[in-house]
Short mmCIF file of N, CA and C in Angstrom, two decimals:
data_model
loop_
_atom_site.label_atom_id
_atom_site.label_comp_id
_atom_site.label_asym_id
_atom_site.label_seq_id
_atom_site.Cartn_x
_atom_site.Cartn_y
_atom_site.Cartn_z
N UNK M 1 -26.27 -34.32 -58.33
CA UNK M 1 -25.36 -34.49 -59.47
C UNK M 1 -23.92 -34.64 -59.02
N UNK M 2 -23.70 -34.74 -57.71
CA UNK M 2 -22.37 -35.01 -57.17
C UNK M 2 -21.42 -33.83 -57.36
N UNK M 3 -21.92 -32.64 -57.15
CA UNK M 3 -21.09 -31.44 -57.32
C UNK M 3 -19.95 -31.40 -56.31
N UNK M 4 -20.20 -31.84 -55.09
CA UNK M 4 -19.13 -31.85 -54.09
C UNK M 4 -18.01 -32.81 -54.52
N UNK M 5 -18.37 -33.96 -55.09
CA UNK M 5 -17.36 -34.88 -55.62
C UNK M 5 -16.55 -34.24 -56.75
N UNK M 6 -17.22 -33.45 -57.58
CA UNK M 6 -16.53 -32.75 -58.66
C UNK M 6 -15.55 -31.73 -58.08
N UNK M 7 -15.99 -31.00 -57.08
CA UNK M 7 -15.12 -30.00 -56.45
C UNK M 7 -13.89 -30.67 -55.84
N UNK M 8 -14.09 -31.79 -55.16
CA UNK M 8 -12.96 -32.51 -54.56
C UNK M 8 -11.98 -32.99 -55.63
N UNK M 9 -12.50 -33.52 -56.73
CA UNK M 9 -11.65 -33.97 -57.82
C UNK M 9 -10.92 -32.79 -58.46
N UNK M 10 -11.64 -31.69 -58.65
CA UNK M 10 -11.05 -30.48 -59.23
C UNK M 10 -9.87 -30.02 -58.38
N UNK M 11 -10.03 -30.01 -57.06
CA UNK M 11 -8.96 -29.56 -56.18
C UNK M 11 -7.70 -30.40 -56.36
N UNK M 12 -7.88 -31.71 -56.49
CA UNK M 12 -6.72 -32.59 -56.67
C UNK M 12 -6.00 -32.29 -57.98
N UNK M 13 -6.77 -32.05 -59.04
CA UNK M 13 -6.17 -31.76 -60.34
C UNK M 13 -5.58 -30.35 -60.36
N UNK M 14 -6.27 -29.42 -59.71
CA UNK M 14 -5.85 -28.02 -59.70
C UNK M 14 -4.51 -27.86 -59.00
N UNK M 15 -4.16 -28.78 -58.12
CA UNK M 15 -2.84 -28.75 -57.48
C UNK M 15 -1.72 -28.80 -58.52
N UNK M 16 -1.99 -29.48 -59.65
CA UNK M 16 -0.97 -29.69 -60.68
C UNK M 16 -1.17 -28.84 -61.93
N UNK M 17 -2.43 -28.51 -62.24
CA UNK M 17 -2.74 -27.83 -63.49
C UNK M 17 -3.55 -26.57 -63.23
N UNK M 18 -3.23 -25.51 -63.94
CA UNK M 18 -3.97 -24.24 -63.80
C UNK M 18 -5.23 -24.35 -64.65
N UNK M 19 -6.33 -24.75 -64.02
CA UNK M 19 -7.61 -24.89 -64.69
C UNK M 19 -8.70 -24.23 -63.84
N UNK M 20 -9.84 -24.04 -64.45
CA UNK M 20 -11.01 -23.52 -63.73
C UNK M 20 -12.12 -24.55 -63.80
N UNK M 21 -12.98 -24.51 -62.82
CA UNK M 21 -14.16 -25.38 -62.78
C UNK M 21 -15.38 -24.49 -62.98
N UNK M 22 -16.14 -24.79 -64.02
CA UNK M 22 -17.37 -24.05 -64.30
C UNK M 22 -18.54 -24.98 -64.02
N UNK M 23 -19.41 -24.56 -63.11
CA UNK M 23 -20.56 -25.36 -62.72
C UNK M 23 -21.82 -24.63 -63.18
N UNK M 24 -22.60 -25.32 -64.01
CA UNK M 24 -23.83 -24.71 -64.52
C UNK M 24 -25.04 -25.47 -64.00
N UNK M 25 -26.17 -24.82 -64.05
CA UNK M 25 -27.41 -25.45 -63.63
C UNK M 25 -28.10 -24.62 -62.57
N UNK M 26 -29.40 -24.78 -62.51
CA UNK M 26 -30.19 -24.05 -61.52
C UNK M 26 -29.80 -24.51 -60.12
N UNK M 27 -29.91 -23.62 -59.17
CA UNK M 27 -29.57 -23.94 -57.79
C UNK M 27 -30.69 -24.77 -57.18
N UNK M 28 -30.38 -26.02 -56.83
CA UNK M 28 -31.38 -26.94 -56.29
C UNK M 28 -31.20 -27.15 -54.80
N UNK M 29 -31.85 -28.19 -54.30
CA UNK M 29 -31.77 -28.49 -52.87
C UNK M 29 -30.33 -28.87 -52.52
N UNK M 30 -29.97 -28.64 -51.31
CA UNK M 30 -28.62 -28.83 -50.78
C UNK M 30 -27.59 -27.89 -51.41
N UNK M 31 -28.05 -26.89 -52.15
CA UNK M 31 -27.11 -26.03 -52.83
C UNK M 31 -26.26 -25.23 -51.86
N UNK M 32 -26.81 -24.90 -50.69
CA UNK M 32 -26.03 -24.12 -49.73
C UNK M 32 -24.79 -24.90 -49.28
N UNK M 33 -24.91 -26.23 -49.16
CA UNK M 33 -23.75 -27.06 -48.80
C UNK M 33 -22.69 -27.02 -49.90
N UNK M 34 -23.14 -26.99 -51.13
CA UNK M 34 -22.22 -26.94 -52.27
C UNK M 34 -21.48 -25.60 -52.29
N UNK M 35 -22.21 -24.52 -52.08
CA UNK M 35 -21.59 -23.19 -52.06
C UNK M 35 -20.57 -23.10 -50.92
N UNK M 36 -20.94 -23.61 -49.75
CA UNK M 36 -20.01 -23.60 -48.61
C UNK M 36 -18.74 -24.37 -48.95
N UNK M 37 -18.92 -25.54 -49.58
CA UNK M 37 -17.76 -26.37 -49.93
C UNK M 37 -16.87 -25.64 -50.94
N UNK M 38 -17.47 -25.01 -51.94
CA UNK M 38 -16.69 -24.29 -52.95
C UNK M 38 -15.96 -23.11 -52.32
N UNK M 39 -16.62 -22.38 -51.46
CA UNK M 39 -16.01 -21.21 -50.81
C UNK M 39 -14.86 -21.60 -49.88
N UNK M 40 -14.93 -22.81 -49.31
CA UNK M 40 -13.88 -23.25 -48.40
C UNK M 40 -12.66 -23.80 -49.14
N UNK M 41 -12.77 -23.97 -50.44
CA UNK M 41 -11.66 -24.50 -51.24
C UNK M 41 -10.54 -23.47 -51.35
N UNK M 42 -9.31 -23.94 -51.28
CA UNK M 42 -8.19 -23.00 -51.47
C UNK M 42 -8.12 -22.52 -52.92
N UNK M 43 -8.90 -23.15 -53.79
CA UNK M 43 -8.99 -22.73 -55.19
C UNK M 43 -10.35 -22.11 -55.50
N UNK M 44 -10.99 -21.55 -54.48
CA UNK M 44 -12.35 -21.02 -54.65
C UNK M 44 -12.45 -19.98 -55.76
N UNK M 45 -11.39 -19.23 -55.99
CA UNK M 45 -11.43 -18.21 -57.05
C UNK M 45 -11.47 -18.84 -58.44
N UNK M 46 -11.17 -20.12 -58.54
CA UNK M 46 -11.21 -20.83 -59.82
C UNK M 46 -12.46 -21.69 -59.98
N UNK M 47 -13.40 -21.57 -59.07
CA UNK M 47 -14.67 -22.31 -59.14
C UNK M 47 -15.76 -21.29 -59.46
N UNK M 48 -16.35 -21.43 -60.63
CA UNK M 48 -17.33 -20.47 -61.12
C UNK M 48 -18.71 -21.10 -61.22
N UNK M 49 -19.70 -20.47 -60.62
CA UNK M 49 -21.09 -20.91 -60.74
C UNK M 49 -21.78 -19.98 -61.73
N UNK M 50 -22.28 -20.53 -62.82
CA UNK M 50 -22.92 -19.69 -63.84
C UNK M 50 -24.43 -19.79 -63.81
N UNK M 51 -24.98 -20.66 -62.95
CA UNK M 51 -26.44 -20.78 -62.83
C UNK M 51 -27.06 -21.46 -64.03
N UNK M 52 -28.35 -21.19 -64.21
CA UNK M 52 -29.10 -21.79 -65.32
C UNK M 52 -28.52 -21.31 -66.65
N UNK M 53 -28.39 -22.25 -67.60
CA UNK M 53 -27.91 -21.93 -68.94
C UNK M 53 -28.99 -22.35 -69.93
N UNK M 54 -29.41 -21.44 -70.77
CA UNK M 54 -30.45 -21.74 -71.76
C UNK M 54 -29.94 -22.74 -72.80
N UNK M 55 -30.86 -23.41 -73.45
CA UNK M 55 -30.50 -24.38 -74.50
C UNK M 55 -29.62 -23.71 -75.56
N UNK M 56 -29.96 -22.49 -75.92
CA UNK M 56 -29.21 -21.78 -76.96
C UNK M 56 -27.77 -21.52 -76.53
N UNK M 57 -27.57 -21.25 -75.23
CA UNK M 57 -26.24 -20.92 -74.74
C UNK M 57 -25.41 -22.14 -74.35
N UNK M 58 -26.07 -23.28 -74.13
CA UNK M 58 -25.33 -24.49 -73.72
C UNK M 58 -24.24 -24.85 -74.71
N UNK M 59 -24.55 -24.75 -75.98
CA UNK M 59 -23.57 -25.14 -77.00
C UNK M 59 -22.30 -24.30 -76.88
N UNK M 60 -22.43 -23.03 -76.52
CA UNK M 60 -21.24 -22.18 -76.35
C UNK M 60 -20.44 -22.64 -75.13
N UNK M 61 -21.13 -22.95 -74.07
CA UNK M 61 -20.46 -23.40 -72.86
C UNK M 61 -19.71 -24.72 -73.12
N UNK M 62 -20.38 -25.66 -73.78
CA UNK M 62 -19.72 -26.93 -74.11
C UNK M 62 -18.49 -26.69 -74.97
N UNK M 63 -18.63 -25.83 -75.97
CA UNK M 63 -17.52 -25.61 -76.89
C UNK M 63 -16.34 -24.87 -76.28
N UNK M 64 -16.54 -24.25 -75.15
CA UNK M 64 -15.44 -23.60 -74.44
C UNK M 64 -14.74 -24.54 -73.46
N UNK M 65 -15.34 -25.70 -73.23
CA UNK M 65 -14.81 -26.63 -72.23
C UNK M 65 -13.68 -27.49 -72.79
N UNK M 66 -12.70 -27.77 -71.95
CA UNK M 66 -11.64 -28.72 -72.31
C UNK M 66 -12.09 -30.14 -72.04
N UNK M 67 -12.99 -30.27 -71.05
CA UNK M 67 -13.48 -31.59 -70.63
C UNK M 67 -14.83 -31.38 -69.95
N UNK M 68 -15.69 -32.39 -70.05
CA UNK M 68 -16.99 -32.35 -69.39
C UNK M 68 -17.03 -33.48 -68.39
N UNK M 69 -17.28 -33.16 -67.13
CA UNK M 69 -17.33 -34.19 -66.09
C UNK M 69 -18.73 -34.23 -65.51
N UNK M 70 -19.27 -35.45 -65.43
CA UNK M 70 -20.65 -35.66 -65.00
C UNK M 70 -20.74 -36.93 -64.16
N UNK M 71 -20.26 -36.86 -62.92
CA UNK M 71 -20.25 -38.06 -62.07
C UNK M 71 -21.54 -38.24 -61.28
N UNK M 72 -22.65 -38.23 -61.98
CA UNK M 72 -23.96 -38.31 -61.35
C UNK M 72 -24.17 -39.69 -60.71
N UNK M 73 -24.91 -39.69 -59.59
CA UNK M 73 -25.22 -40.95 -58.92
C UNK M 73 -26.35 -41.69 -59.62
N UNK M 74 -27.26 -40.95 -60.25
CA UNK M 74 -28.38 -41.58 -60.95
C UNK M 74 -28.87 -40.66 -62.06
N UNK M 75 -29.19 -41.25 -63.20
CA UNK M 75 -29.74 -40.51 -64.34
C UNK M 75 -30.82 -41.34 -65.00
N UNK M 76 -31.88 -40.68 -65.40
CA UNK M 76 -32.92 -41.35 -66.17
C UNK M 76 -32.43 -41.64 -67.58
N UNK M 77 -31.74 -40.68 -68.19
CA UNK M 77 -31.17 -40.88 -69.52
C UNK M 77 -29.74 -40.38 -69.59
N UNK M 78 -29.52 -39.12 -69.36
CA UNK M 78 -28.16 -38.59 -69.40
C UNK M 78 -27.91 -37.67 -70.58
N UNK M 79 -28.76 -36.68 -70.75
CA UNK M 79 -28.60 -35.74 -71.86
C UNK M 79 -27.32 -34.92 -71.81
N UNK M 80 -26.90 -34.39 -70.65
CA UNK M 80 -25.70 -33.53 -70.66
C UNK M 80 -24.45 -34.20 -71.25
N UNK M 81 -24.11 -35.44 -70.89
CA UNK M 81 -22.94 -36.04 -71.54
C UNK M 81 -23.13 -36.21 -73.05
N UNK M 82 -24.34 -36.55 -73.46
CA UNK M 82 -24.62 -36.70 -74.88
C UNK M 82 -24.45 -35.36 -75.60
N UNK M 83 -24.96 -34.29 -75.00
CA UNK M 83 -24.81 -32.96 -75.59
C UNK M 83 -23.34 -32.57 -75.69
N UNK M 84 -22.56 -32.86 -74.64
CA UNK M 84 -21.14 -32.54 -74.65
C UNK M 84 -20.42 -33.31 -75.76
N UNK M 85 -20.73 -34.60 -75.89
CA UNK M 85 -20.10 -35.40 -76.96
C UNK M 85 -20.46 -34.85 -78.33
N UNK M 86 -21.71 -34.43 -78.52
CA UNK M 86 -22.14 -33.88 -79.80
C UNK M 86 -21.38 -32.59 -80.14
N UNK M 87 -20.86 -31.92 -79.12
CA UNK M 87 -20.06 -30.70 -79.32
C UNK M 87 -18.57 -31.00 -79.41
N UNK M 88 -18.20 -32.27 -79.34
CA UNK M 88 -16.79 -32.65 -79.46
C UNK M 88 -15.98 -32.44 -78.19
N UNK M 89 -16.63 -32.56 -77.04
CA UNK M 89 -15.94 -32.38 -75.76
C UNK M 89 -15.67 -33.75 -75.15
N UNK M 90 -14.44 -34.02 -74.72
CA UNK M 90 -14.17 -35.28 -74.02
C UNK M 90 -15.02 -35.38 -72.75
N UNK M 91 -15.53 -36.58 -72.47
CA UNK M 91 -16.46 -36.78 -71.36
C UNK M 91 -15.90 -37.76 -70.33
N UNK M 92 -16.05 -37.38 -69.06
CA UNK M 92 -15.80 -38.26 -67.93
C UNK M 92 -17.13 -38.36 -67.20
N UNK M 93 -17.63 -39.58 -67.03
CA UNK M 93 -18.94 -39.74 -66.41
C UNK M 93 -19.03 -41.02 -65.59
N UNK M 94 -20.13 -41.19 -64.93
CA UNK M 94 -20.34 -42.33 -64.02
C UNK M 94 -20.46 -43.65 -64.75
N UNK M 95 -20.03 -44.69 -64.05
CA UNK M 95 -20.12 -46.05 -64.58
C UNK M 95 -21.41 -46.73 -64.14
N UNK M 96 -22.43 -45.95 -63.80
CA UNK M 96 -23.68 -46.52 -63.29
C UNK M 96 -24.88 -45.84 -63.95
N UNK M 97 -26.05 -46.36 -63.63
CA UNK M 97 -27.31 -45.85 -64.14
C UNK M 97 -27.34 -45.97 -65.67
N UNK M 98 -27.89 -45.02 -66.35
CA UNK M 98 -28.01 -45.08 -67.81
C UNK M 98 -26.77 -44.58 -68.53
N UNK M 99 -25.83 -44.01 -67.81
CA UNK M 99 -24.71 -43.33 -68.45
C UNK M 99 -23.79 -44.23 -69.28
N UNK M 100 -23.46 -45.44 -68.85
CA UNK M 100 -22.64 -46.29 -69.72
C UNK M 100 -23.29 -46.58 -71.08
N UNK M 101 -24.60 -46.74 -71.09
CA UNK M 101 -25.30 -46.99 -72.35
C UNK M 101 -25.27 -45.75 -73.25
N UNK M 102 -25.45 -44.59 -72.66
CA UNK M 102 -25.45 -43.35 -73.45
C UNK M 102 -24.06 -43.04 -73.98
N UNK M 103 -23.05 -43.14 -73.14
CA UNK M 103 -21.70 -42.73 -73.52
C UNK M 103 -20.94 -43.84 -74.24
N UNK M 104 -21.26 -45.10 -73.95
CA UNK M 104 -20.56 -46.21 -74.60
C UNK M 104 -19.07 -46.16 -74.29
N UNK M 105 -18.26 -46.45 -75.29
CA UNK M 105 -16.80 -46.43 -75.10
C UNK M 105 -16.21 -45.07 -75.51
N UNK M 106 -17.07 -44.06 -75.61
CA UNK M 106 -16.64 -42.75 -76.07
C UNK M 106 -16.22 -41.81 -74.95
N UNK M 107 -16.28 -42.30 -73.71
CA UNK M 107 -15.88 -41.47 -72.58
C UNK M 107 -15.17 -42.32 -71.56
N UNK M 108 -14.71 -41.69 -70.52
CA UNK M 108 -14.06 -42.40 -69.43
C UNK M 108 -15.08 -42.58 -68.32
N UNK M 109 -15.29 -43.82 -67.92
CA UNK M 109 -16.25 -44.16 -66.87
C UNK M 109 -15.53 -44.22 -65.52
N UNK M 110 -16.16 -43.61 -64.52
CA UNK M 110 -15.59 -43.58 -63.16
C UNK M 110 -16.67 -43.97 -62.16
N UNK M 111 -16.22 -44.33 -60.96
CA UNK M 111 -17.12 -44.58 -59.85
C UNK M 111 -17.44 -43.23 -59.22
N UNK M 112 -18.71 -42.78 -59.27
CA UNK M 112 -19.03 -41.45 -58.78
C UNK M 112 -18.83 -41.28 -57.26
N UNK M 113 -18.68 -42.38 -56.55
CA UNK M 113 -18.47 -42.33 -55.11
C UNK M 113 -17.00 -42.16 -54.75
N UNK M 114 -16.13 -42.11 -55.77
CA UNK M 114 -14.69 -42.00 -55.52
C UNK M 114 -14.12 -40.76 -56.22
N UNK M 115 -14.08 -39.62 -55.53
CA UNK M 115 -13.52 -38.41 -56.14
C UNK M 115 -12.09 -38.61 -56.65
N UNK M 116 -11.34 -39.53 -56.05
CA UNK M 116 -9.97 -39.78 -56.53
C UNK M 116 -9.98 -40.37 -57.93
N UNK M 117 -10.99 -41.20 -58.25
CA UNK M 117 -11.12 -41.74 -59.61
C UNK M 117 -11.49 -40.64 -60.60
N UNK M 118 -12.37 -39.76 -60.16
CA UNK M 118 -12.76 -38.63 -61.02
C UNK M 118 -11.52 -37.79 -61.32
N UNK M 119 -10.75 -37.49 -60.28
CA UNK M 119 -9.53 -36.68 -60.44
C UNK M 119 -8.54 -37.36 -61.37
N UNK M 120 -8.37 -38.66 -61.21
CA UNK M 120 -7.42 -39.40 -62.05
C UNK M 120 -7.84 -39.33 -63.53
N UNK M 121 -9.13 -39.48 -63.79
CA UNK M 121 -9.62 -39.40 -65.17
C UNK M 121 -9.44 -38.00 -65.74
N UNK M 122 -9.75 -36.98 -64.95
CA UNK M 122 -9.56 -35.59 -65.39
C UNK M 122 -8.09 -35.33 -65.71
N UNK M 123 -7.23 -35.74 -64.82
CA UNK M 123 -5.79 -35.55 -64.99
C UNK M 123 -5.29 -36.25 -66.24
N UNK M 124 -5.80 -37.46 -66.47
CA UNK M 124 -5.40 -38.24 -67.64
C UNK M 124 -5.77 -37.52 -68.93
N UNK M 125 -7.02 -37.07 -69.03
CA UNK M 125 -7.49 -36.42 -70.26
C UNK M 125 -6.82 -35.06 -70.45
N UNK M 126 -6.71 -34.29 -69.38
CA UNK M 126 -6.10 -32.96 -69.49
C UNK M 126 -4.60 -33.04 -69.79
N UNK M 127 -3.98 -34.15 -69.43
CA UNK M 127 -2.54 -34.30 -69.64
C UNK M 127 -2.15 -35.03 -70.91
N UNK M 128 -3.12 -35.49 -71.67
CA UNK M 128 -2.83 -36.29 -72.87
C UNK M 128 -3.72 -35.81 -74.02
N UNK M 129 -3.19 -34.92 -74.84
CA UNK M 129 -3.98 -34.35 -75.94
C UNK M 129 -4.40 -35.42 -76.95
N UNK M 130 -3.58 -36.46 -77.12
CA UNK M 130 -3.94 -37.55 -78.02
C UNK M 130 -5.18 -38.28 -77.50
N UNK M 131 -5.22 -38.57 -76.21
CA UNK M 131 -6.38 -39.21 -75.60
C UNK M 131 -7.60 -38.30 -75.73
N UNK M 132 -7.43 -37.01 -75.48
CA UNK M 132 -8.55 -36.07 -75.61
C UNK M 132 -9.10 -36.07 -77.04
N UNK M 133 -8.21 -36.12 -78.03
CA UNK M 133 -8.65 -36.16 -79.44
C UNK M 133 -9.41 -37.44 -79.75
N UNK M 134 -8.92 -38.56 -79.24
CA UNK M 134 -9.60 -39.84 -79.44
C UNK M 134 -11.01 -39.79 -78.85
N UNK M 135 -11.11 -39.26 -77.63
CA UNK M 135 -12.42 -39.16 -76.97
C UNK M 135 -13.35 -38.20 -77.72
N UNK M 136 -12.80 -37.11 -78.26
CA UNK M 136 -13.62 -36.19 -79.05
C UNK M 136 -14.22 -36.91 -80.26
N UNK M 137 -13.38 -37.63 -80.99
CA UNK M 137 -13.84 -38.33 -82.20
C UNK M 137 -14.85 -39.43 -81.86
N UNK M 138 -14.54 -40.22 -80.85
CA UNK M 138 -15.47 -41.27 -80.43
C UNK M 138 -16.79 -40.67 -79.94
N UNK M 139 -16.71 -39.56 -79.23
CA UNK M 139 -17.90 -38.90 -78.73
C UNK M 139 -18.81 -38.41 -79.84
N UNK M 140 -18.21 -37.82 -80.86
CA UNK M 140 -19.00 -37.35 -82.00
C UNK M 140 -19.73 -38.52 -82.67
N UNK M 141 -19.04 -39.64 -82.84
CA UNK M 141 -19.67 -40.83 -83.44
C UNK M 141 -20.78 -41.39 -82.55
N UNK M 142 -20.51 -41.45 -81.24
CA UNK M 142 -21.50 -41.98 -80.31
C UNK M 142 -22.75 -41.10 -80.30
N UNK M 143 -22.57 -39.81 -80.33
CA UNK M 143 -23.70 -38.88 -80.30
C UNK M 143 -24.59 -39.04 -81.53
N UNK M 144 -24.00 -39.44 -82.65
CA UNK M 144 -24.78 -39.64 -83.88
C UNK M 144 -25.80 -40.78 -83.74
N UNK M 145 -25.57 -41.67 -82.79
CA UNK M 145 -26.49 -42.81 -82.59
C UNK M 145 -27.82 -42.38 -82.00
N UNK M 146 -27.87 -41.18 -81.45
CA UNK M 146 -29.08 -40.70 -80.77
C UNK M 146 -29.64 -39.49 -81.52
N UNK M 147 -30.89 -39.61 -81.95
CA UNK M 147 -31.56 -38.45 -82.54
C UNK M 147 -33.05 -38.59 -82.32
N UNK M 148 -33.75 -37.48 -82.38
CA UNK M 148 -35.19 -37.47 -82.07
C UNK M 148 -36.01 -38.24 -83.10
N UNK M 149 -35.59 -38.22 -84.36
CA UNK M 149 -36.35 -38.95 -85.39
C UNK M 149 -36.31 -40.46 -85.10
N UNK M 150 -35.12 -40.96 -84.81
CA UNK M 150 -34.97 -42.39 -84.48
C UNK M 150 -35.77 -42.73 -83.22
N UNK M 151 -35.71 -41.87 -82.21
CA UNK M 151 -36.45 -42.09 -80.97
C UNK M 151 -37.94 -42.17 -81.24
N UNK M 152 -38.45 -41.26 -82.08
CA UNK M 152 -39.87 -41.26 -82.43
C UNK M 152 -40.28 -42.53 -83.16
N UNK M 153 -39.45 -42.96 -84.12
CA UNK M 153 -39.75 -44.18 -84.87
C UNK M 153 -39.77 -45.41 -83.95
N UNK M 154 -38.78 -45.51 -83.07
CA UNK M 154 -38.72 -46.67 -82.17
C UNK M 154 -39.86 -46.66 -81.16
N UNK M 155 -40.26 -45.47 -80.71
CA UNK M 155 -41.40 -45.37 -79.79
C UNK M 155 -42.68 -45.79 -80.49
N UNK M 156 -42.86 -45.36 -81.73
CA UNK M 156 -44.04 -45.73 -82.50
C UNK M 156 -44.08 -47.25 -82.72
N UNK M 157 -42.95 -47.85 -83.03
CA UNK M 157 -42.89 -49.31 -83.20
C UNK M 157 -43.27 -50.02 -81.90
N UNK M 158 -42.81 -49.51 -80.79
CA UNK M 158 -43.13 -50.10 -79.50
C UNK M 158 -44.62 -49.99 -79.23
N UNK M 159 -45.20 -48.84 -79.49
CA UNK M 159 -46.65 -48.65 -79.27
C UNK M 159 -47.44 -49.58 -80.16
N UNK M 160 -47.05 -49.69 -81.41
CA UNK M 160 -47.76 -50.58 -82.35
C UNK M 160 -47.65 -52.04 -81.90
N UNK M 161 -46.51 -52.40 -81.33
CA UNK M 161 -46.30 -53.76 -80.85
C UNK M 161 -47.17 -54.08 -79.64
N UNK M 162 -47.54 -53.06 -78.89
CA UNK M 162 -48.38 -53.25 -77.71
C UNK M 162 -49.86 -53.25 -78.03
N UNK M 163 -50.22 -52.79 -79.23
CA UNK M 163 -51.64 -52.69 -79.60
C UNK M 163 -52.25 -54.08 -79.66
N UNK M 164 -53.50 -54.18 -79.17
CA UNK M 164 -54.19 -55.48 -79.13
C UNK M 164 -55.04 -55.66 -80.35
#
């Protein structure tokens, strides 16, 4: 999920703004490299690992965030940015894989291979409350386009179309 890229971008922004980085999710492979990188940061005290977050608690975490950054290299769909938008959180995410389709024009798209682009987008949103408000509103509208009922109906239509 490009956590090291997020940490690098966070460090660049943290030089100018007093913010914290909260990283959630179960500890997966290569996690020891991520922990080492976070501990070696001069802002390590501002990097918080909260581990796995239940579905019930995710909404609280999203609602406490000033911005949601998700510079993933590959996604099958991209639920986390969609969930963040549904909670009214400005989103910065990758310009590749399924994420542009999910986020549309409701977030800022970056190249996940360039931590400097991630940092620039974070700095832009955190420094411009008007832009953050625009992204919140666009995100809420974009999130409305996705729901399980619509997904079920479209899947059923697809299955019926394939029937011989």
